[in-house]
């Protein structure tokens, strides 16, 4: 079933996948148990001459337990998932590691604008490079993104990185990742943002060190 997911190429993707499977198996076990009990009761207490209807108020504790006990079990399972997911949350949303590459990513109807600060490493200077739909980063380097939106709410989503973050107008949200394998990976918008939403796609290209150095030379040393 792991093949349902795209191949993971981020350092925290394994934690995200583990949390997903934990929720999946807990949910599946609870579903089978609940549906099994319903089926058992339907058969066990089906209409028949030997069965008599009874009025149940639900007030006595013994009857209320049918609600309170499952609610307590669900609460315990929810807290367990929260506890086990804390590591994944801290990895993605905790303190970001020191970046090797900094980018500015701005969503607008219907495209992704990627701004590179250039050799001076400072945004809003003459050597900035803005590319539409194309994000280029080196492999095994920490990439820090300042994510924003020009118009409506978008959602930056790279399935191979297990990374999704809403982009909000008027706010700059920090996002980071470290890609572990060179290749091309699809960038999507995961928020319905207008009639052209389905066309709001881009491409993340993860370079080897050599090809990234060549890409930098081609764009700033001409």
PDB file of N, CA, C and O in Angstrom, residues 6-45:
ATOM      1  N   UNK A   6       3.482   8.984  -3.661  1.00  0.00           N
ATOM      2  CA  UNK A   6       4.650   9.242  -4.502  1.00  0.00           C
ATOM      3  C   UNK A   6       5.926   9.002  -3.705  1.00  0.00           C
ATOM      4  O   UNK A   6       5.926   9.066  -2.471  1.00  0.00           O
ATOM      5  N   UNK A   7       6.989   8.730  -4.420  1.00  0.00           N
ATOM      6  CA  UNK A   7       8.273   8.462  -3.767  1.00  0.00           C
ATOM      7  C   UNK A   7       8.694   9.657  -2.916  1.00  0.00           C
ATOM      8  O   UNK A   7       8.694  10.790  -3.384  1.00  0.00           O
ATOM      9  N   UNK A   8       9.048   9.406  -1.676  1.00  0.00           N
ATOM     10  CA  UNK A   8       9.427  10.479  -0.768  1.00  0.00           C
ATOM     11  C   UNK A   8      10.867  10.927  -1.020  1.00  0.00           C
ATOM     12  O   UNK A   8      11.785  10.104  -1.094  1.00  0.00           O
ATOM     13  N   UNK A   9      11.068  12.248  -1.115  1.00  0.00           N
ATOM     14  CA  UNK A   9      12.420  12.769  -1.337  1.00  0.00           C
ATOM     15  C   UNK A   9      12.755  13.896  -0.357  1.00  0.00           C
ATOM     16  O   UNK A   9      13.601  14.731  -0.650  1.00  0.00           O
ATOM     17  N   UNK A  10      12.102  13.909   0.797  1.00  0.00           N
ATOM     18  CA  UNK A  10      12.438  14.939   1.781  1.00  0.00           C
ATOM     19  C   UNK A  10      12.891  14.293   3.080  1.00  0.00           C
ATOM     20  O   UNK A  10      12.596  13.130   3.350  1.00  0.00           O
ATOM     21  N   UNK A  11      13.603  15.056   3.892  1.00  0.00           N
ATOM     22  CA  UNK A  11      14.146  14.512   5.137  1.00  0.00           C
ATOM     23  C   UNK A  11      13.056  14.218   6.165  1.00  0.00           C
ATOM     24  O   UNK A  11      13.225  13.336   7.000  1.00  0.00           O
ATOM     25  N   UNK A  12      11.945  14.961   6.119  1.00  0.00           N
ATOM     26  CA  UNK A  12      10.879  14.712   7.101  1.00  0.00           C
ATOM     27  C   UNK A  12       9.712  13.911   6.523  1.00  0.00           C
ATOM     28  O   UNK A  12       8.731  13.667   7.219  1.00  0.00           O
ATOM     29  N   UNK A  13       9.804  13.495   5.264  1.00  0.00           N
ATOM     30  CA  UNK A  13       8.706  12.761   4.644  1.00  0.00           C
ATOM     31  C   UNK A  13       8.416  11.434   5.324  1.00  0.00           C
ATOM     32  O   UNK A  13       7.256  11.010   5.406  1.00  0.00           O
ATOM     33  N   UNK A  14       9.452  10.751   5.820  1.00  0.00           N
ATOM     34  CA  UNK A  14       9.247   9.476   6.496  1.00  0.00           C
ATOM     35  C   UNK A  14       8.379   9.623   7.737  1.00  0.00           C
ATOM     36  O   UNK A  14       7.531   8.769   8.028  1.00  0.00           O
ATOM     37  N   UNK A  15       8.590  10.712   8.492  1.00  0.00           N
ATOM     38  CA  UNK A  15       7.778  10.956   9.686  1.00  0.00           C
ATOM     39  C   UNK A  15       6.319  11.207   9.306  1.00  0.00           C
ATOM     40  O   UNK A  15       5.398  10.760   9.998  1.00  0.00           O
ATOM     41  N   UNK A  16       6.104  11.950   8.216  1.00  0.00           N
ATOM     42  CA  UNK A  16       4.738  12.226   7.764  1.00  0.00           C
ATOM     43  C   UNK A  16       4.046  10.931   7.351  1.00  0.00           C
ATOM     44  O   UNK A  16       2.888  10.684   7.702  1.00  0.00           O
ATOM     45  N   UNK A  17       4.761  10.085   6.603  1.00  0.00           N
ATOM     46  CA  UNK A  17       4.174   8.819   6.162  1.00  0.00           C
ATOM     47  C   UNK A  17       3.827   7.914   7.347  1.00  0.00           C
ATOM     48  O   UNK A  17       2.774   7.266   7.375  1.00  0.00           O
ATOM     49  N   UNK A  18       4.732   7.853   8.324  1.00  0.00           N
ATOM     50  CA  UNK A  18       4.476   7.005   9.503  1.00  0.00           C
ATOM     51  C   UNK A  18       3.227   7.460  10.239  1.00  0.00           C
ATOM     52  O   UNK A  18       2.411   6.637  10.680  1.00  0.00           O
ATOM     53  N   UNK A  19       3.059   8.779  10.361  1.00  0.00           N
ATOM     54  CA  UNK A  19       1.875   9.303  11.040  1.00  0.00           C
ATOM     55  C   UNK A  19       0.611   8.985  10.248  1.00  0.00           C
ATOM     56  O   UNK A  19      -0.426   8.628  10.822  1.00  0.00           O
ATOM     57  N   UNK A  20       0.704   9.094   8.927  1.00  0.00           N
ATOM     58  CA  UNK A  20      -0.458   8.762   8.107  1.00  0.00           C
ATOM     59  C   UNK A  20      -0.876   7.319   8.315  1.00  0.00           C
ATOM     60  O   UNK A  20      -2.064   7.023   8.509  1.00  0.00           O
ATOM     61  N   UNK A  21       0.088   6.392   8.275  1.00  0.00           N
ATOM     62  CA  UNK A  21      -0.251   4.978   8.418  1.00  0.00           C
ATOM     63  C   UNK A  21      -0.786   4.671   9.803  1.00  0.00           C
ATOM     64  O   UNK A  21      -1.659   3.806   9.972  1.00  0.00           O
ATOM     65  N   UNK A  22      -0.261   5.355  10.818  1.00  0.00           N
ATOM     66  CA  UNK A  22      -0.797   5.155  12.168  1.00  0.00           C
ATOM     67  C   UNK A  22      -2.275   5.527  12.211  1.00  0.00           C
ATOM     68  O   UNK A  22      -3.110   4.764  12.728  1.00  0.00           O
ATOM     69  N   UNK A  23      -2.613   6.698  11.653  1.00  0.00           N
ATOM     70  CA  UNK A  23      -4.018   7.133  11.636  1.00  0.00           C
ATOM     71  C   UNK A  23      -4.863   6.174  10.805  1.00  0.00           C
ATOM     72  O   UNK A  23      -5.997   5.828  11.167  1.00  0.00           O
ATOM     73  N   UNK A  24      -4.293   5.709   9.682  1.00  0.00           N
ATOM     74  CA  UNK A  24      -5.038   4.797   8.811  1.00  0.00           C
ATOM     75  C   UNK A  24      -5.375   3.493   9.537  1.00  0.00           C
ATOM     76  O   UNK A  24      -6.531   3.042   9.525  1.00  0.00           O
ATOM     77  N   UNK A  25      -4.383   2.884  10.198  1.00  0.00           N
ATOM     78  CA  UNK A  25      -4.631   1.592  10.835  1.00  0.00           C
ATOM     79  C   UNK A  25      -5.540   1.722  12.055  1.00  0.00           C
ATOM     80  O   UNK A  25      -6.384   0.844  12.318  1.00  0.00           O
ATOM     81  N   UNK A  26      -5.361   2.808  12.819  1.00  0.00           N
ATOM     82  CA  UNK A  26      -6.257   3.023  13.967  1.00  0.00           C
ATOM     83  C   UNK A  26      -7.690   3.220  13.472  1.00  0.00           C
ATOM     84  O   UNK A  26      -8.648   2.639  14.019  1.00  0.00           O
ATOM     85  N   UNK A  27      -7.851   4.039  12.429  1.00  0.00           N
ATOM     86  CA  UNK A  27      -9.186   4.266  11.881  1.00  0.00           C
ATOM     87  C   UNK A  27      -9.798   3.002  11.315  1.00  0.00           C
ATOM     88  O   UNK A  27     -11.001   2.733  11.502  1.00  0.00           O
ATOM     89  N   UNK A  28      -8.972   2.188  10.627  1.00  0.00           N
ATOM     90  CA  UNK A  28      -9.474   0.947  10.042  1.00  0.00           C
ATOM     91  C   UNK A  28      -9.911  -0.038  11.125  1.00  0.00           C
ATOM     92  O   UNK A  28     -10.983  -0.665  11.015  1.00  0.00           O
ATOM     93  N   UNK A  29      -9.096  -0.172  12.186  1.00  0.00           N
ATOM     94  CA  UNK A  29      -9.449  -1.092  13.268  1.00  0.00           C
ATOM     95  C   UNK A  29     -10.749  -0.662  13.945  1.00  0.00           C
ATOM     96  O   UNK A  29     -11.625  -1.490  14.244  1.00  0.00           O
ATOM     97  N   UNK A  30     -10.885   0.637  14.175  1.00  0.00           N
ATOM     98  CA  UNK A  30     -12.103   1.147  14.818  1.00  0.00           C
ATOM     99  C   UNK A  30     -13.317   0.960  13.909  1.00  0.00           C
ATOM    100  O   UNK A  30     -14.399   0.634  14.375  1.00  0.00           O
ATOM    101  N   UNK A  31     -13.133   1.163  12.611  1.00  0.00           N
ATOM    102  CA  UNK A  31     -14.225   0.983  11.648  1.00  0.00           C
ATOM    103  C   UNK A  31     -14.693  -0.469  11.632  1.00  0.00           C
ATOM    104  O   UNK A  31     -15.904  -0.756  11.689  1.00  0.00           O
ATOM    105  N   UNK A  32     -13.747  -1.411  11.577  1.00  0.00           N
ATOM    106  CA  UNK A  32     -14.104  -2.837  11.539  1.00  0.00           C
ATOM    107  C   UNK A  32     -14.823  -3.239  12.821  1.00  0.00           C
ATOM    108  O   UNK A  32     -15.835  -3.960  12.795  1.00  0.00           O
ATOM    109  N   UNK A  33     -14.320  -2.746  13.961  1.00  0.00           N
ATOM    110  CA  UNK A  33     -14.955  -3.073  15.237  1.00  0.00           C
ATOM    111  C   UNK A  33     -16.376  -2.530  15.299  1.00  0.00           C
ATOM    112  O   UNK A  33     -17.328  -3.243  15.686  1.00  0.00           O
ATOM    113  N   UNK A  34     -16.555  -1.252  14.914  1.00  0.00           N
ATOM    114  CA  UNK A  34     -17.879  -0.637  14.995  1.00  0.00           C
ATOM    115  C   UNK A  34     -18.868  -1.308  14.044  1.00  0.00           C
ATOM    116  O   UNK A  34     -20.010  -1.629  14.432  1.00  0.00           O
ATOM    117  N   UNK A  35     -18.422  -1.539  12.800  1.00  0.00           N
ATOM    118  CA  UNK A  35     -19.323  -2.178  11.841  1.00  0.00           C
ATOM    119  C   UNK A  35     -19.620  -3.614  12.227  1.00  0.00           C
ATOM    120  O   UNK A  35     -20.734  -4.116  12.020  1.00  0.00           O
ATOM    121  N   UNK A  36     -18.643  -4.301  12.818  1.00  0.00           N
ATOM    122  CA  UNK A  36     -18.867  -5.673  13.278  1.00  0.00           C
ATOM    123  C   UNK A  36     -19.894  -5.729  14.388  1.00  0.00           C
ATOM    124  O   UNK A  36     -20.764  -6.623  14.408  1.00  0.00           O
ATOM    125  N   UNK A  37     -19.824  -4.792  15.325  1.00  0.00           N
ATOM    126  CA  UNK A  37     -20.801  -4.754  16.414  1.00  0.00           C
ATOM    127  C   UNK A  37     -22.204  -4.455  15.893  1.00  0.00           C
ATOM    128  O   UNK A  37     -23.193  -5.052  16.340  1.00  0.00           O
ATOM    129  N   UNK A  38     -22.276  -3.509  14.937  1.00  0.00           N
ATOM    130  CA  UNK A  38     -23.591  -3.187  14.362  1.00  0.00           C
ATOM    131  C   UNK A  38     -24.189  -4.421  13.694  1.00  0.00           C
ATOM    132  O   UNK A  38     -25.367  -4.750  13.881  1.00  0.00           O
ATOM    133  N   UNK A  39     -23.368  -5.124  12.915  1.00  0.00           N
ATOM    134  CA  UNK A  39     -23.854  -6.326  12.240  1.00  0.00           C
ATOM    135  C   UNK A  39     -24.285  -7.391  13.249  1.00  0.00           C
ATOM    136  O   UNK A  39     -25.329  -8.046  13.074  1.00  0.00           O
ATOM    137  N   UNK A  40     -23.498  -7.557  14.321  1.00  0.00           N
ATOM    138  CA  UNK A  40     -23.834  -8.539  15.356  1.00  0.00           C
ATOM    139  C   UNK A  40     -25.176  -8.209  16.013  1.00  0.00           C
ATOM    140  O   UNK A  40     -26.039  -9.077  16.182  1.00  0.00           O
ATOM    141  N   UNK A  41     -25.359  -6.924  16.358  1.00  0.00           N
ATOM    142  CA  UNK A  41     -26.600  -6.527  17.023  1.00  0.00           C
ATOM    143  C   UNK A  41     -27.803  -6.662  16.088  1.00  0.00           C
ATOM    144  O   UNK A  41     -28.906  -7.014  16.534  1.00  0.00           O
ATOM    145  N   UNK A  42     -27.597  -6.353  14.805  1.00  0.00           N
ATOM    146  CA  UNK A  42     -28.697  -6.496  13.848  1.00  0.00           C
ATOM    147  C   UNK A  42     -29.168  -7.941  13.790  1.00  0.00           C
ATOM    148  O   UNK A  42     -30.372  -8.234  13.744  1.00  0.00           O
ATOM    149  N   UNK A  43     -28.210  -8.866  13.804  1.00  0.00           N
ATOM    150  CA  UNK A  43     -28.573 -10.286  13.734  1.00  0.00           C
ATOM    151  C   UNK A  43     -29.082 -10.804  15.090  1.00  0.00           C
ATOM    152  O   UNK A  43     -30.103 -11.493  15.184  1.00  0.00           O
ATOM    153  N   UNK A  44     -28.360 -10.435  16.141  1.00  0.00           N
ATOM    154  CA  UNK A  44     -28.685 -10.961  17.473  1.00  0.00           C
ATOM    155  C   UNK A  44     -30.055 -10.494  17.965  1.00  0.00           C
ATOM    156  O   UNK A  44     -30.800 -11.251  18.590  1.00  0.00           O
ATOM    157  N   UNK A  45     -30.362  -9.238  17.668  1.00  0.00           N
ATOM    158  CA  UNK A  45     -31.613  -8.681  18.186  1.00  0.00           C
ATOM    159  C   UNK A  45     -32.616  -8.404  17.063  1.00  0.00           C
ATOM    160  O   UNK A  45     -33.404  -7.455  17.133  1.00  0.00           O
TER     161      UNK A  45
END
